[in-house]
Amino acid sequence: MGYALNHTNRKLTLEPKITVNAKIVVVGASSVGISFLETLVFCSHLKFSNLTLISTHGLPGKRLLGTEQRKFLASDHCFNDKDYALMSLCSWVNVVVGRMTAIDRVAKHVVVSKEEIVLYDHLILCTGQQYQVPCPTGADISQHLTNREIPSSGKQRYTDQVPGNHFTLNDEEDCCKALRWIRNNPIVTEDGGRASVLF
C-alpha cells in the first residue's frame, strides 16, 4: 500500500496564501480535468476554496481494478490508482456525481442530471475522449459494400435501446459492468462447450 509524505517547514507555514473564493467548476474527470485540479490544489501561493468536479462516476481511482481487468481500458499513462490515492483530491474538491445536461451562460450555472443546479464563476469543460454506441448504417451486407460506398453522416446518433450485450467502455464503472455480464452469461462455443473466462 502506498503512502503520501508531505513536508512542511517554518517558511512554508508562515508564508501567507492568497485565498481564491471564485467558484471553479470542472466538468469531466479526464486526465486533463484531474491534472487541472491537481495544479490548482497544489499551488504554493494560492488557496482555492471553492473547487467542484462534475463527473458521471465521481473521482477516478476509487475502484482498484486487477491487471487483467485494467486491460479493458485504453491507458493514457497520465495517472494510475496510486497517483489518485496520493493526490487525495477528495480532500480539496467537492464532487458532484452525475452528467451535465445543460449550461446556462447568462445565469452562470450548469444543470446536472436534468435536476441539480451547480453555480460557477469559471467553467472548465474537460470531458475527454468518450466512446459512443455505433449507429447502424442500414447498408445491405449481402452487397459487400466498402466503407467508402456506404453513405454516412457524422451527425448520426443511435437513439434506440442499446442491446444488453453491447458495452461502451469509458471508465472503471463500465468495465466492472461488462465483467459482471461476462461472468453471469457464459459464452457458448460452436461445438456446444462453454468458453472459460480468465478474469
PDB file of C-alpha atoms in Angstrom:
ATOM      1  CA  MET A   1       0.000   0.000   0.000  1.00  0.00           C
ATOM      2  CA  GLY A   2       1.411   3.385  -0.977  1.00  0.00           C
ATOM      3  CA  TYR A   3       1.531   6.403   1.283  1.00  0.00           C
ATOM      4  CA  ALA A   4       1.945  10.127   0.830  1.00  0.00           C
ATOM      5  CA  LEU A   5       4.767  12.037   2.501  1.00  0.00           C
ATOM      6  CA  ASN A   6       4.076  15.749   2.925  1.00  0.00           C
ATOM      7  CA  HIS A   7       6.883  18.031   4.057  1.00  0.00           C
ATOM      8  CA  THR A   8       6.421  21.475   5.518  1.00  0.00           C
ATOM      9  CA  ASN A   9       8.817  23.888   7.154  1.00  0.00           C
ATOM     10  CA  ARG A  10       8.632  27.148   9.081  1.00  0.00           C
ATOM     11  CA  LYS A  11       8.972  29.274   5.960  1.00  0.00           C
ATOM     12  CA  LEU A  12       6.081  27.497   4.200  1.00  0.00           C
ATOM     13  CA  THR A  13       3.954  27.649   7.354  1.00  0.00           C
ATOM     14  CA  LEU A  14       4.381  31.392   7.814  1.00  0.00           C
ATOM     15  CA  GLU A  15       4.100  32.280   4.141  1.00  0.00           C
ATOM     16  CA  PRO A  16       0.625  33.736   3.547  1.00  0.00           C
ATOM     17  CA  LYS A  17      -1.527  32.177   0.852  1.00  0.00           C
ATOM     18  CA  ILE A  18      -3.941  34.236  -1.151  1.00  0.00           C
ATOM     19  CA  THR A  19      -7.411  32.720  -0.884  1.00  0.00           C
ATOM     20  CA  VAL A  20      -9.339  32.490  -4.144  1.00  0.00           C
ATOM     21  CA  ASN A  21     -13.081  32.177  -3.449  1.00  0.00           C
ATOM     22  CA  ALA A  22     -14.183  32.063  -7.098  1.00  0.00           C
ATOM     23  CA  LYS A  23     -16.438  29.103  -7.872  1.00  0.00           C
ATOM     24  CA  ILE A  24     -14.421  26.949 -10.291  1.00  0.00           C
ATOM     25  CA  VAL A  25     -16.372  24.034 -11.767  1.00  0.00           C
ATOM     26  CA  VAL A  26     -14.607  21.330 -13.768  1.00  0.00           C
ATOM     27  CA  VAL A  27     -16.800  19.054 -15.878  1.00  0.00           C
ATOM     28  CA  GLY A  28     -15.281  15.650 -16.577  1.00  0.00           C
ATOM     29  CA  ALA A  29     -12.741  13.526 -14.736  1.00  0.00           C
ATOM     30  CA  SER A  30     -10.488  13.106 -17.764  1.00  0.00           C
ATOM     31  CA  SER A  31      -6.706  13.263 -17.451  1.00  0.00           C
ATOM     32  CA  VAL A  32      -6.831  16.962 -18.360  1.00  0.00           C
ATOM     33  CA  GLY A  33      -9.533  17.694 -15.758  1.00  0.00           C
ATOM     34  CA  ILE A  34      -7.668  15.838 -12.994  1.00  0.00           C
ATOM     35  CA  SER A  35      -4.368  17.490 -13.946  1.00  0.00           C
ATOM     36  CA  PHE A  36      -6.035  20.921 -13.896  1.00  0.00           C
ATOM     37  CA  LEU A  37      -7.449  20.297 -10.402  1.00  0.00           C
ATOM     38  CA  GLU A  38      -4.100  18.941  -9.195  1.00  0.00           C
ATOM     39  CA  THR A  39      -2.364  22.129 -10.390  1.00  0.00           C
ATOM     40  CA  LEU A  40      -4.822  24.345  -8.506  1.00  0.00           C
ATOM     41  CA  VAL A  41      -4.846  22.276  -5.315  1.00  0.00           C
ATOM     42  CA  PHE A  42      -1.054  22.119  -5.004  1.00  0.00           C
ATOM     43  CA  CYS A  43      -0.369  25.735  -5.991  1.00  0.00           C
ATOM     44  CA  SER A  44       2.175  27.033  -3.444  1.00  0.00           C
ATOM     45  CA  HIS A  45       0.934  30.624  -3.092  1.00  0.00           C
ATOM     46  CA  LEU A  46      -2.821  30.323  -3.774  1.00  0.00           C
ATOM     47  CA  LYS A  47      -5.575  28.519  -1.893  1.00  0.00           C
ATOM     48  CA  PHE A  48      -8.643  27.691  -3.973  1.00  0.00           C
ATOM     49  CA  SER A  49     -11.536  27.289  -1.550  1.00  0.00           C
ATOM     50  CA  ASN A  50     -14.350  26.513  -3.966  1.00  0.00           C
ATOM     51  CA  LEU A  51     -13.381  23.758  -6.439  1.00  0.00           C
ATOM     52  CA  THR A  52     -16.070  21.431  -7.804  1.00  0.00           C
ATOM     53  CA  LEU A  53     -15.788  18.407 -10.096  1.00  0.00           C
ATOM     54  CA  ILE A  54     -18.829  17.120 -12.004  1.00  0.00           C
ATOM     55  CA  SER A  55     -18.307  13.550 -13.167  1.00  0.00           C
ATOM     56  CA  THR A  56     -20.545  10.633 -14.071  1.00  0.00           C
ATOM     57  CA  HIS A  57     -18.878   8.304 -11.560  1.00  0.00           C
ATOM     58  CA  GLY A  58     -17.092  10.759  -9.268  1.00  0.00           C
ATOM     59  CA  LEU A  59     -13.319  10.803  -8.844  1.00  0.00           C
ATOM     60  CA  PRO A  60     -11.422   8.128 -10.773  1.00  0.00           C
ATOM     61  CA  GLY A  61      -9.285   5.559  -8.995  1.00  0.00           C
ATOM     62  CA  LYS A  62     -11.821   4.532  -6.350  1.00  0.00           C
ATOM     63  CA  ARG A  63     -12.251   1.086  -7.909  1.00  0.00           C
ATOM     64  CA  LEU A  64      -8.993  -0.851  -7.803  1.00  0.00           C
ATOM     65  CA  LEU A  65      -9.132  -3.000 -10.938  1.00  0.00           C
ATOM     66  CA  GLY A  66      -6.851  -6.008 -11.345  1.00  0.00           C
ATOM     67  CA  THR A  67      -4.252  -6.229 -14.093  1.00  0.00           C
ATOM     68  CA  GLU A  68      -6.456  -8.359 -16.349  1.00  0.00           C
ATOM     69  CA  GLN A  69      -9.478  -6.098 -15.800  1.00  0.00           C
ATOM     70  CA  ARG A  70      -7.427  -2.969 -16.477  1.00  0.00           C
ATOM     71  CA  LYS A  71      -6.639  -4.290 -19.981  1.00  0.00           C
ATOM     72  CA  PHE A  72     -10.198  -3.411 -20.971  1.00  0.00           C
ATOM     73  CA  LEU A  73      -9.360   0.305 -20.798  1.00  0.00           C
ATOM     74  CA  ALA A  74      -7.073   2.234 -23.099  1.00  0.00           C
ATOM     75  CA  SER A  75      -4.333   3.724 -20.934  1.00  0.00           C
ATOM     76  CA  ASP A  76      -3.004   7.230 -21.433  1.00  0.00           C
ATOM     77  CA  HIS A  77      -0.263   6.675 -18.799  1.00  0.00           C
ATOM     78  CA  CYS A  78      -1.031  10.004 -17.073  1.00  0.00           C
ATOM     79  CA  PHE A  79      -2.369   8.739 -13.741  1.00  0.00           C
ATOM     80  CA  ASN A  80      -2.633   5.335 -12.107  1.00  0.00           C
ATOM     81  CA  ASP A  81      -4.510   4.234  -8.975  1.00  0.00           C
ATOM     82  CA  LYS A  82      -1.516   5.069  -6.762  1.00  0.00           C
ATOM     83  CA  ASP A  83      -1.344   8.616  -8.175  1.00  0.00           C
ATOM     84  CA  TYR A  84      -5.040   9.180  -7.437  1.00  0.00           C
ATOM     85  CA  ALA A  85      -4.590   7.904  -3.872  1.00  0.00           C
ATOM     86  CA  LEU A  86      -1.543  10.122  -3.228  1.00  0.00           C
ATOM     87  CA  MET A  87      -3.241  13.250  -4.610  1.00  0.00           C
ATOM     88  CA  SER A  88      -6.286  12.734  -2.382  1.00  0.00           C
ATOM     89  CA  LEU A  89      -8.333  15.216  -4.394  1.00  0.00           C
ATOM     90  CA  CYS A  90     -11.424  14.258  -2.388  1.00  0.00           C
ATOM     91  CA  SER A  91      -9.927  16.309   0.474  1.00  0.00           C
ATOM     92  CA  TRP A  92      -9.849  19.502  -1.601  1.00  0.00           C
ATOM     93  CA  VAL A  93     -12.534  19.170  -4.265  1.00  0.00           C
ATOM     94  CA  ASN A  94     -16.333  18.986  -3.954  1.00  0.00           C
ATOM     95  CA  VAL A  95     -17.535  16.120  -6.138  1.00  0.00           C
ATOM     96  CA  VAL A  96     -20.950  16.121  -7.810  1.00  0.00           C
ATOM     97  CA  VAL A  97     -21.790  12.697  -9.230  1.00  0.00           C
ATOM     98  CA  GLY A  98     -23.893  12.991 -12.374  1.00  0.00           C
ATOM     99  CA  ARG A  99     -23.916  14.021 -16.008  1.00  0.00           C
ATOM    100  CA  MET A 100     -24.015  17.660 -17.065  1.00  0.00           C
ATOM    101  CA  THR A 101     -27.125  18.094 -19.208  1.00  0.00           C
ATOM    102  CA  ALA A 102     -27.290  21.878 -19.778  1.00  0.00           C
ATOM    103  CA  ILE A 103     -25.311  25.105 -19.462  1.00  0.00           C
ATOM    104  CA  ASP A 104     -26.924  28.469 -18.735  1.00  0.00           C
ATOM    105  CA  ARG A 105     -24.232  31.016 -19.576  1.00  0.00           C
ATOM    106  CA  VAL A 106     -26.369  34.014 -18.598  1.00  0.00           C
ATOM    107  CA  ALA A 107     -27.241  32.716 -15.119  1.00  0.00           C
ATOM    108  CA  LYS A 108     -23.766  31.107 -14.840  1.00  0.00           C
ATOM    109  CA  HIS A 109     -24.890  27.651 -13.793  1.00  0.00           C
ATOM    110  CA  VAL A 110     -24.883  24.110 -15.144  1.00  0.00           C
ATOM    111  CA  VAL A 111     -27.644  21.540 -14.785  1.00  0.00           C
ATOM    112  CA  VAL A 112     -26.588  18.083 -13.610  1.00  0.00           C
ATOM    113  CA  SER A 113     -28.730  15.047 -14.462  1.00  0.00           C
ATOM    114  CA  LYS A 114     -31.599  17.378 -15.521  1.00  0.00           C
ATOM    115  CA  GLU A 115     -32.367  18.450 -11.936  1.00  0.00           C
ATOM    116  CA  GLU A 116     -29.450  19.723  -9.828  1.00  0.00           C
ATOM    117  CA  ILE A 117     -28.058  23.219 -10.430  1.00  0.00           C
ATOM    118  CA  VAL A 118     -24.367  23.987  -9.834  1.00  0.00           C
ATOM    119  CA  LEU A 119     -23.314  27.657  -9.904  1.00  0.00           C
ATOM    120  CA  TYR A 120     -19.959  28.711 -11.331  1.00  0.00           C
ATOM    121  CA  ASP A 121     -17.746  31.743 -11.872  1.00  0.00           C
ATOM    122  CA  HIS A 122     -15.376  29.813 -14.134  1.00  0.00           C
ATOM    123  CA  LEU A 123     -16.444  26.692 -16.057  1.00  0.00           C
ATOM    124  CA  ILE A 124     -13.821  24.257 -17.358  1.00  0.00           C
ATOM    125  CA  LEU A 125     -15.024  21.547 -19.786  1.00  0.00           C
ATOM    126  CA  CYS A 126     -12.676  18.535 -19.799  1.00  0.00           C
ATOM    127  CA  THR A 127     -14.923  15.656 -20.825  1.00  0.00           C
ATOM    128  CA  GLY A 128     -12.105  13.753 -22.528  1.00  0.00           C
ATOM    129  CA  GLN A 129     -12.459  11.088 -25.172  1.00  0.00           C
ATOM    130  CA  GLN A 130     -15.759   9.264 -24.912  1.00  0.00           C
ATOM    131  CA  TYR A 131     -16.623   6.237 -26.988  1.00  0.00           C
ATOM    132  CA  GLN A 132     -20.184   6.172 -28.328  1.00  0.00           C
ATOM    133  CA  VAL A 133     -22.555   3.429 -29.430  1.00  0.00           C
ATOM    134  CA  PRO A 134     -22.070   2.986 -33.199  1.00  0.00           C
ATOM    135  CA  CYS A 135     -25.034   3.874 -35.371  1.00  0.00           C
ATOM    136  CA  PRO A 136     -26.192   1.231 -37.897  1.00  0.00           C
ATOM    137  CA  THR A 137     -25.791   2.452 -41.474  1.00  0.00           C
ATOM    138  CA  GLY A 138     -28.653   0.464 -42.949  1.00  0.00           C
ATOM    139  CA  ALA A 139     -26.347  -0.970 -45.627  1.00  0.00           C
ATOM    140  CA  ASP A 140     -27.254  -4.265 -47.259  1.00  0.00           C
ATOM    141  CA  ILE A 141     -24.477  -6.632 -46.161  1.00  0.00           C
ATOM    142  CA  SER A 142     -25.242  -9.062 -48.991  1.00  0.00           C
ATOM    143  CA  GLN A 143     -23.855  -6.481 -51.451  1.00  0.00           C
ATOM    144  CA  HIS A 144     -20.376  -6.485 -49.784  1.00  0.00           C
ATOM    145  CA  LEU A 145     -20.017  -2.705 -49.813  1.00  0.00           C
ATOM    146  CA  THR A 146     -16.834  -0.972 -48.735  1.00  0.00           C
ATOM    147  CA  ASN A 147     -16.788   1.849 -46.184  1.00  0.00           C
ATOM    148  CA  ARG A 148     -16.477   4.434 -48.973  1.00  0.00           C
ATOM    149  CA  GLU A 149     -19.620   3.176 -50.675  1.00  0.00           C
ATOM    150  CA  ILE A 150     -21.786   3.424 -47.547  1.00  0.00           C
ATOM    151  CA  PRO A 151     -23.459   6.826 -47.106  1.00  0.00           C
ATOM    152  CA  SER A 152     -22.648   8.185 -43.688  1.00  0.00           C
ATOM    153  CA  SER A 153     -23.268  11.321 -41.708  1.00  0.00           C
ATOM    154  CA  GLY A 154     -21.210  12.498 -38.745  1.00  0.00           C
ATOM    155  CA  LYS A 155     -24.437  13.694 -37.125  1.00  0.00           C
ATOM    156  CA  GLN A 156     -25.981  10.223 -36.876  1.00  0.00           C
ATOM    157  CA  ARG A 157     -26.702   9.154 -33.299  1.00  0.00           C
ATOM    158  CA  TYR A 158     -28.022   5.824 -32.086  1.00  0.00           C
ATOM    159  CA  THR A 159     -31.204   6.560 -30.137  1.00  0.00           C
ATOM    160  CA  ASP A 160     -32.814   3.108 -29.859  1.00  0.00           C
ATOM    161  CA  GLN A 161     -32.435   0.827 -26.847  1.00  0.00           C
ATOM    162  CA  VAL A 162     -28.868  -0.483 -26.540  1.00  0.00           C
ATOM    163  CA  PRO A 163     -28.696  -4.308 -26.548  1.00  0.00           C
ATOM    164  CA  GLY A 164     -27.848  -5.868 -23.187  1.00  0.00           C
ATOM    165  CA  ASN A 165     -24.676  -7.456 -24.568  1.00  0.00           C
ATOM    166  CA  HIS A 166     -23.255  -4.206 -26.008  1.00  0.00           C
ATOM    167  CA  PHE A 167     -20.856  -2.278 -23.765  1.00  0.00           C
ATOM    168  CA  THR A 168     -19.137   1.048 -24.335  1.00  0.00           C
ATOM    169  CA  LEU A 169     -16.092   1.084 -22.056  1.00  0.00           C
ATOM    170  CA  ASN A 170     -15.126   4.610 -20.992  1.00  0.00           C
ATOM    171  CA  ASP A 171     -14.162   4.145 -17.328  1.00  0.00           C
ATOM    172  CA  GLU A 172     -13.769   1.679 -14.438  1.00  0.00           C
ATOM    173  CA  GLU A 173     -17.523   1.501 -13.794  1.00  0.00           C
ATOM    174  CA  ASP A 174     -18.205   0.477 -17.403  1.00  0.00           C
ATOM    175  CA  CYS A 175     -15.506  -2.228 -17.158  1.00  0.00           C
ATOM    176  CA  CYS A 176     -16.979  -3.679 -13.968  1.00  0.00           C
ATOM    177  CA  LYS A 177     -20.443  -3.750 -15.528  1.00  0.00           C
ATOM    178  CA  ALA A 178     -19.112  -5.596 -18.598  1.00  0.00           C
ATOM    179  CA  LEU A 179     -17.174  -8.082 -16.463  1.00  0.00           C
ATOM    180  CA  ARG A 180     -20.274  -8.851 -14.386  1.00  0.00           C
ATOM    181  CA  TRP A 181     -22.206  -9.557 -17.593  1.00  0.00           C
ATOM    182  CA  ILE A 182     -19.437 -11.819 -18.963  1.00  0.00           C
ATOM    183  CA  ARG A 183     -19.257 -13.795 -15.708  1.00  0.00           C
ATOM    184  CA  ASN A 184     -23.041 -14.177 -15.464  1.00  0.00           C
ATOM    185  CA  ASN A 185     -23.611 -15.045 -19.148  1.00  0.00           C
ATOM    186  CA  PRO A 186     -21.309 -17.889 -20.218  1.00  0.00           C
ATOM    187  CA  ILE A 187     -20.188 -17.783 -23.823  1.00  0.00           C
ATOM    188  CA  VAL A 188     -21.145 -20.949 -25.702  1.00  0.00           C
ATOM    189  CA  THR A 189     -18.637 -22.080 -28.358  1.00  0.00           C
ATOM    190  CA  GLU A 190     -19.612 -23.537 -31.754  1.00  0.00           C
ATOM    191  CA  ASP A 191     -19.033 -27.103 -30.554  1.00  0.00           C
ATOM    192  CA  GLY A 192     -21.511 -26.608 -27.700  1.00  0.00           C
ATOM    193  CA  GLY A 193     -18.900 -26.167 -24.965  1.00  0.00           C
ATOM    194  CA  ARG A 194     -18.506 -23.187 -22.669  1.00  0.00           C
ATOM    195  CA  ALA A 195     -15.623 -20.808 -23.057  1.00  0.00           C
ATOM    196  CA  SER A 196     -13.716 -20.146 -19.850  1.00  0.00           C
ATOM    197  CA  VAL A 197     -13.400 -16.598 -18.581  1.00  0.00           C
ATOM    198  CA  LEU A 198      -9.934 -15.806 -17.237  1.00  0.00           C
ATOM    199  CA  PHE A 199     -10.745 -12.588 -15.343  1.00  0.00           C
TER     200      PHE A 199
END
